[in-house]
Short mmCIF file of C-alpha atoms in Angstrom, two decimals:
data_model
loop_
_atom_site.label_atom_id
_atom_site.label_comp_id
_atom_site.label_asym_id
_atom_site.label_seq_id
_atom_site.Cartn_x
_atom_site.Cartn_y
_atom_site.Cartn_z
CA MET A 1 0.06 -0.10 -0.05
CA PRO A 2 2.71 2.70 -1.40
CA ASN A 3 0.57 5.62 -0.85
CA ASP A 4 -0.66 5.04 2.83
CA ALA A 5 2.58 6.76 4.34
CA ALA A 6 2.13 9.91 2.08
CA LEU A 7 -1.62 10.03 3.15
CA PHE A 8 -0.67 9.36 6.88
CA LEU A 9 2.03 12.11 6.76
CA GLY A 10 -0.12 14.59 5.17
CA GLN A 11 -2.96 14.26 7.45
CA PHE A 12 -0.67 14.17 10.60
CA LEU A 13 0.91 17.58 9.28
CA ARG A 14 -2.85 19.08 9.07
CA ALA A 15 -4.02 17.69 12.59
CA PRO A 16 -1.17 16.13 14.49
CA ALA A 17 -3.36 16.34 17.62
CA THR A 18 -5.95 13.83 16.17
CA VAL A 19 -3.91 12.03 13.81
CA GLY A 20 -0.98 11.36 16.52
CA ALA A 21 1.53 9.70 14.18
CA PHE A 22 3.36 10.30 11.10
CA ALA A 23 3.38 6.79 9.59
CA PRO A 24 1.07 3.67 9.80
CA SER A 25 1.68 1.13 12.32
CA SER A 26 3.64 -1.88 11.65
CA ARG A 27 2.43 -5.76 11.19
CA ARG A 28 4.39 -6.63 14.34
CA LEU A 29 2.54 -3.83 16.38
CA ALA A 30 -0.82 -4.97 14.72
CA ALA A 31 -0.30 -8.32 15.68
CA SER A 32 0.30 -7.57 19.45
CA VAL A 33 -2.44 -5.10 19.40
CA CYS A 34 -4.94 -7.67 18.15
CA THR A 35 -3.97 -10.50 20.49
CA PRO A 36 -7.10 -10.45 22.63
CA LEU A 37 -9.49 -11.16 19.74
CA PRO A 38 -11.31 -14.53 20.42
CA GLU A 39 -10.69 -17.53 18.07
CA ARG A 40 -14.27 -18.64 18.16
CA GLY A 41 -17.63 -17.42 18.30
CA GLU A 42 -19.24 -14.02 16.86
CA PRO A 43 -17.69 -11.22 18.96
CA THR A 44 -18.50 -7.54 18.41
CA VAL A 45 -14.99 -6.01 17.78
CA VAL A 46 -14.63 -2.25 17.92
CA GLU A 47 -11.95 -0.44 16.32
CA LEU A 48 -11.02 3.16 17.23
CA GLY A 49 -8.85 5.57 15.01
CA PRO A 50 -7.78 2.63 12.33
CA GLY A 51 -6.27 5.39 9.98
CA THR A 52 -5.12 3.50 6.93
CA GLY A 53 -5.97 -0.02 8.20
CA PRO A 54 -2.93 -1.69 9.48
CA PHE A 55 -5.08 -3.00 12.63
CA THR A 56 -7.92 -3.45 10.48
CA GLU A 57 -6.31 -5.95 8.10
CA GLU A 58 -5.21 -7.89 11.21
CA ILE A 59 -8.53 -7.78 12.73
CA GLN A 60 -10.22 -8.88 9.68
CA ARG A 61 -7.48 -11.65 9.19
CA ARG A 62 -8.53 -13.20 12.74
CA LEU A 63 -12.05 -12.74 12.56
CA ALA A 64 -12.38 -14.68 8.99
CA GLY A 65 -15.86 -13.47 8.34
CA ARG A 66 -17.06 -13.96 12.12
CA GLY A 67 -18.84 -11.26 14.18
CA HIS A 68 -19.12 -7.61 13.45
CA HIS A 69 -16.12 -5.28 13.09
CA LEU A 70 -17.06 -1.69 13.71
CA ALA A 71 -14.42 1.00 12.65
CA VAL A 72 -14.90 4.59 13.87
CA GLU A 73 -12.47 7.10 12.33
CA LEU A 74 -12.71 10.73 12.93
CA ASN A 75 -10.45 11.92 9.68
CA GLY A 76 -12.48 11.78 6.64
CA PRO A 77 -10.14 11.17 4.02
CA MET A 78 -8.83 8.03 6.04
CA ALA A 79 -12.37 6.93 6.66
CA ALA A 80 -13.24 6.91 2.87
CA LEU A 81 -9.77 5.02 2.13
CA LEU A 82 -10.92 2.42 4.71
CA ALA A 83 -14.29 1.84 3.66
CA ARG A 84 -12.97 1.21 0.07
CA ARG A 85 -10.27 -1.10 1.04
CA PHE A 86 -12.15 -3.07 3.46
CA PRO A 87 -15.87 -3.36 2.20
CA GLY A 88 -16.73 -6.05 4.79
CA VAL A 89 -15.92 -3.61 7.71
CA ASP A 90 -18.47 -1.19 9.15
CA VAL A 91 -16.64 1.94 8.88
CA VAL A 92 -18.12 4.99 10.47
CA HIS A 93 -16.70 8.62 10.01
CA GLY A 94 -17.26 9.57 13.45
CA ASP A 95 -16.12 10.30 17.00
CA ALA A 96 -15.22 7.39 19.49
CA ALA A 97 -16.98 9.45 22.05
CA ASP A 98 -20.24 8.34 20.48
CA LEU A 99 -19.54 4.67 20.56
CA THR A 100 -22.54 3.44 22.90
CA ALA A 101 -24.87 5.13 20.44
CA LEU A 102 -22.93 3.72 17.49
CA LEU A 103 -23.28 0.04 18.80
CA THR A 104 -27.13 0.61 19.89
CA GLU A 105 -27.88 2.02 16.30
CA ARG A 106 -26.94 -1.24 14.99
CA GLY A 107 -28.39 -3.49 17.69
CA LEU A 108 -25.02 -4.96 18.74
CA GLY A 109 -25.22 -4.34 22.45
CA ARG A 110 -21.58 -3.90 24.04
CA ALA A 111 -18.44 -4.75 22.69
CA ASP A 112 -16.35 -7.73 23.48
CA VAL A 113 -13.15 -6.18 22.19
CA VAL A 114 -12.05 -2.62 21.77
CA VAL A 115 -8.71 -1.90 19.71
CA SER A 116 -7.69 1.56 19.83
CA GLY A 117 -5.28 3.43 17.55
CA LEU A 118 -6.21 6.67 19.15
CA PRO A 119 -3.10 8.92 20.15
CA TRP A 120 -4.13 9.23 23.80
CA ALA A 121 -0.77 10.94 24.76
CA ALA A 122 -1.64 13.81 22.54
CA PHE A 123 -5.15 14.43 24.41
CA PRO A 124 -5.58 16.85 27.37
CA ALA A 125 -6.65 15.23 30.62
CA ASP A 126 -10.52 16.02 30.15
CA ALA A 127 -10.50 14.27 26.80
CA GLN A 128 -8.58 11.20 28.00
CA ARG A 129 -11.10 10.78 30.66
CA HIS A 130 -14.06 11.49 28.48
CA LEU A 131 -13.05 8.98 25.91
CA LEU A 132 -11.85 6.23 27.91
CA GLY A 133 -15.10 6.62 29.95
CA ALA A 134 -17.07 6.15 26.91
CA VAL A 135 -15.01 3.27 25.98
CA CYS A 136 -15.50 1.56 29.20
CA THR A 137 -19.15 2.13 29.28
CA ALA A 138 -19.62 0.57 25.77
CA MET A 139 -17.58 -2.69 26.77
CA SER A 140 -19.18 -5.76 28.21
CA PRO A 141 -18.07 -6.57 31.80
CA ALA A 142 -15.59 -9.24 30.77
CA GLY A 143 -14.39 -7.13 27.73
CA ALA A 144 -10.65 -6.55 26.49
CA PHE A 145 -9.51 -3.16 25.56
CA THR A 146 -5.94 -2.64 23.77
CA THR A 147 -4.07 0.43 22.62
CA PHE A 148 -0.48 1.23 22.27
CA SER A 149 2.08 3.97 23.16
CA TYR A 150 5.31 5.06 21.88
CA VAL A 151 8.37 4.41 23.71
CA HIS A 152 9.59 7.94 23.15
CA ALA A 153 6.21 9.24 24.79
CA ILE A 154 6.87 7.49 28.22
CA PRO A 155 8.31 10.37 30.06
CA LEU A 156 5.43 12.70 29.03
CA GLY A 157 3.32 13.82 31.71
CA SER A 158 0.22 12.97 29.43
CA ALA A 159 1.49 9.44 28.78
CA ARG A 160 1.82 8.87 32.56
CA ARG A 161 -1.47 10.27 33.33
CA PHE A 162 -3.38 7.98 30.59
CA ARG A 163 -1.28 4.85 32.11
CA ALA A 164 -2.96 5.88 35.71
CA LEU A 165 -6.14 6.31 34.09
CA LEU A 166 -6.04 2.85 32.77
CA GLY A 167 -5.42 1.57 36.14
CA GLU A 168 -8.68 3.45 37.39
CA ARG A 169 -10.89 2.18 34.72
CA PHE A 170 -9.78 -1.30 34.39
CA GLU A 171 -9.20 -4.24 36.78
CA GLU A 172 -6.03 -5.66 34.91
CA VAL A 173 -3.57 -3.60 32.66
CA VAL A 174 -0.45 -5.40 31.28
CA PRO A 175 1.87 -3.59 29.18
CA SER A 176 3.75 -5.62 26.52
CA ARG A 177 7.26 -5.86 25.38
CA THR A 178 8.57 -3.11 23.28
CA VAL A 179 7.83 -3.76 19.45
CA TRP A 180 11.12 -2.51 18.08
CA ARG A 181 9.94 -3.32 14.43
CA ASN A 182 7.65 -0.26 14.21
CA ALA A 183 8.28 3.44 13.44
CA PRO A 184 8.57 4.73 16.17
CA PRO A 185 9.15 1.77 18.49
CA ALA A 186 6.09 1.14 20.70
CA PHE A 187 4.36 -1.15 23.21
CA VAL A 188 0.85 -2.23 23.87
CA PHE A 189 -1.03 -1.98 26.94
CA HIS A 190 -3.64 -5.03 27.31
CA ALA A 191 -6.52 -4.27 29.80
CA ARG A 192 -9.54 -6.20 30.82
CA ARG A 193 -12.46 -5.82 32.59
CA PRO A 194 -13.77 -2.40 32.67
CA ARG A 195 -15.03 -0.34 35.60
CA PRO A 196 -17.79 1.51 34.09
CA ASP A 197 -17.89 4.43 36.71
CA GLY A 198 -14.34 4.15 37.44
CA SER A 199 -14.94 4.28 41.08
CA ALA A 200 -13.72 1.08 42.22
CA GLN A 201 -10.26 0.88 44.02
CA ARG A 202 -7.29 -0.42 42.25
#
């Protein structure tokens, strides 16, 4: 997909706070992020911020026609590209904050797995809390949430704040090993069992 890098870079330069990266994620990172997808059944899988589709492709490969794959992309050009590239995916040009309404409109109930490509470290505190709250509310009690962070972002206050927020909102949060074959290198947070109101003690 030779034009993906150019599209990604162009959209990053136009809106770095919402795109969050200058290049698509690697296959290695996609494989790590998509680990929680179940091998059987008809799961509802939500993908947030799919961009040009590296995680989308891996999700589709693992689902192999099962379940429902809802991809929510705020960037218009990327959403249009994704819809053309993956006709079997339910692509929505919309906001992750509206996830519960999007699921309800489709009669899907709650999500079993949420895979996020959103640039959490680029969001202010209120946006982080609001978006993650929307995700937790939309998930099943035994649901799994995965997202990633770039290694170079670890020292940032916004990245540390998001890591603490994950601990507030999920009963279990496990970071992966560093995925060096990604530009830039990254690691994955695997979170399970959301706390819908965030009031429980860690």
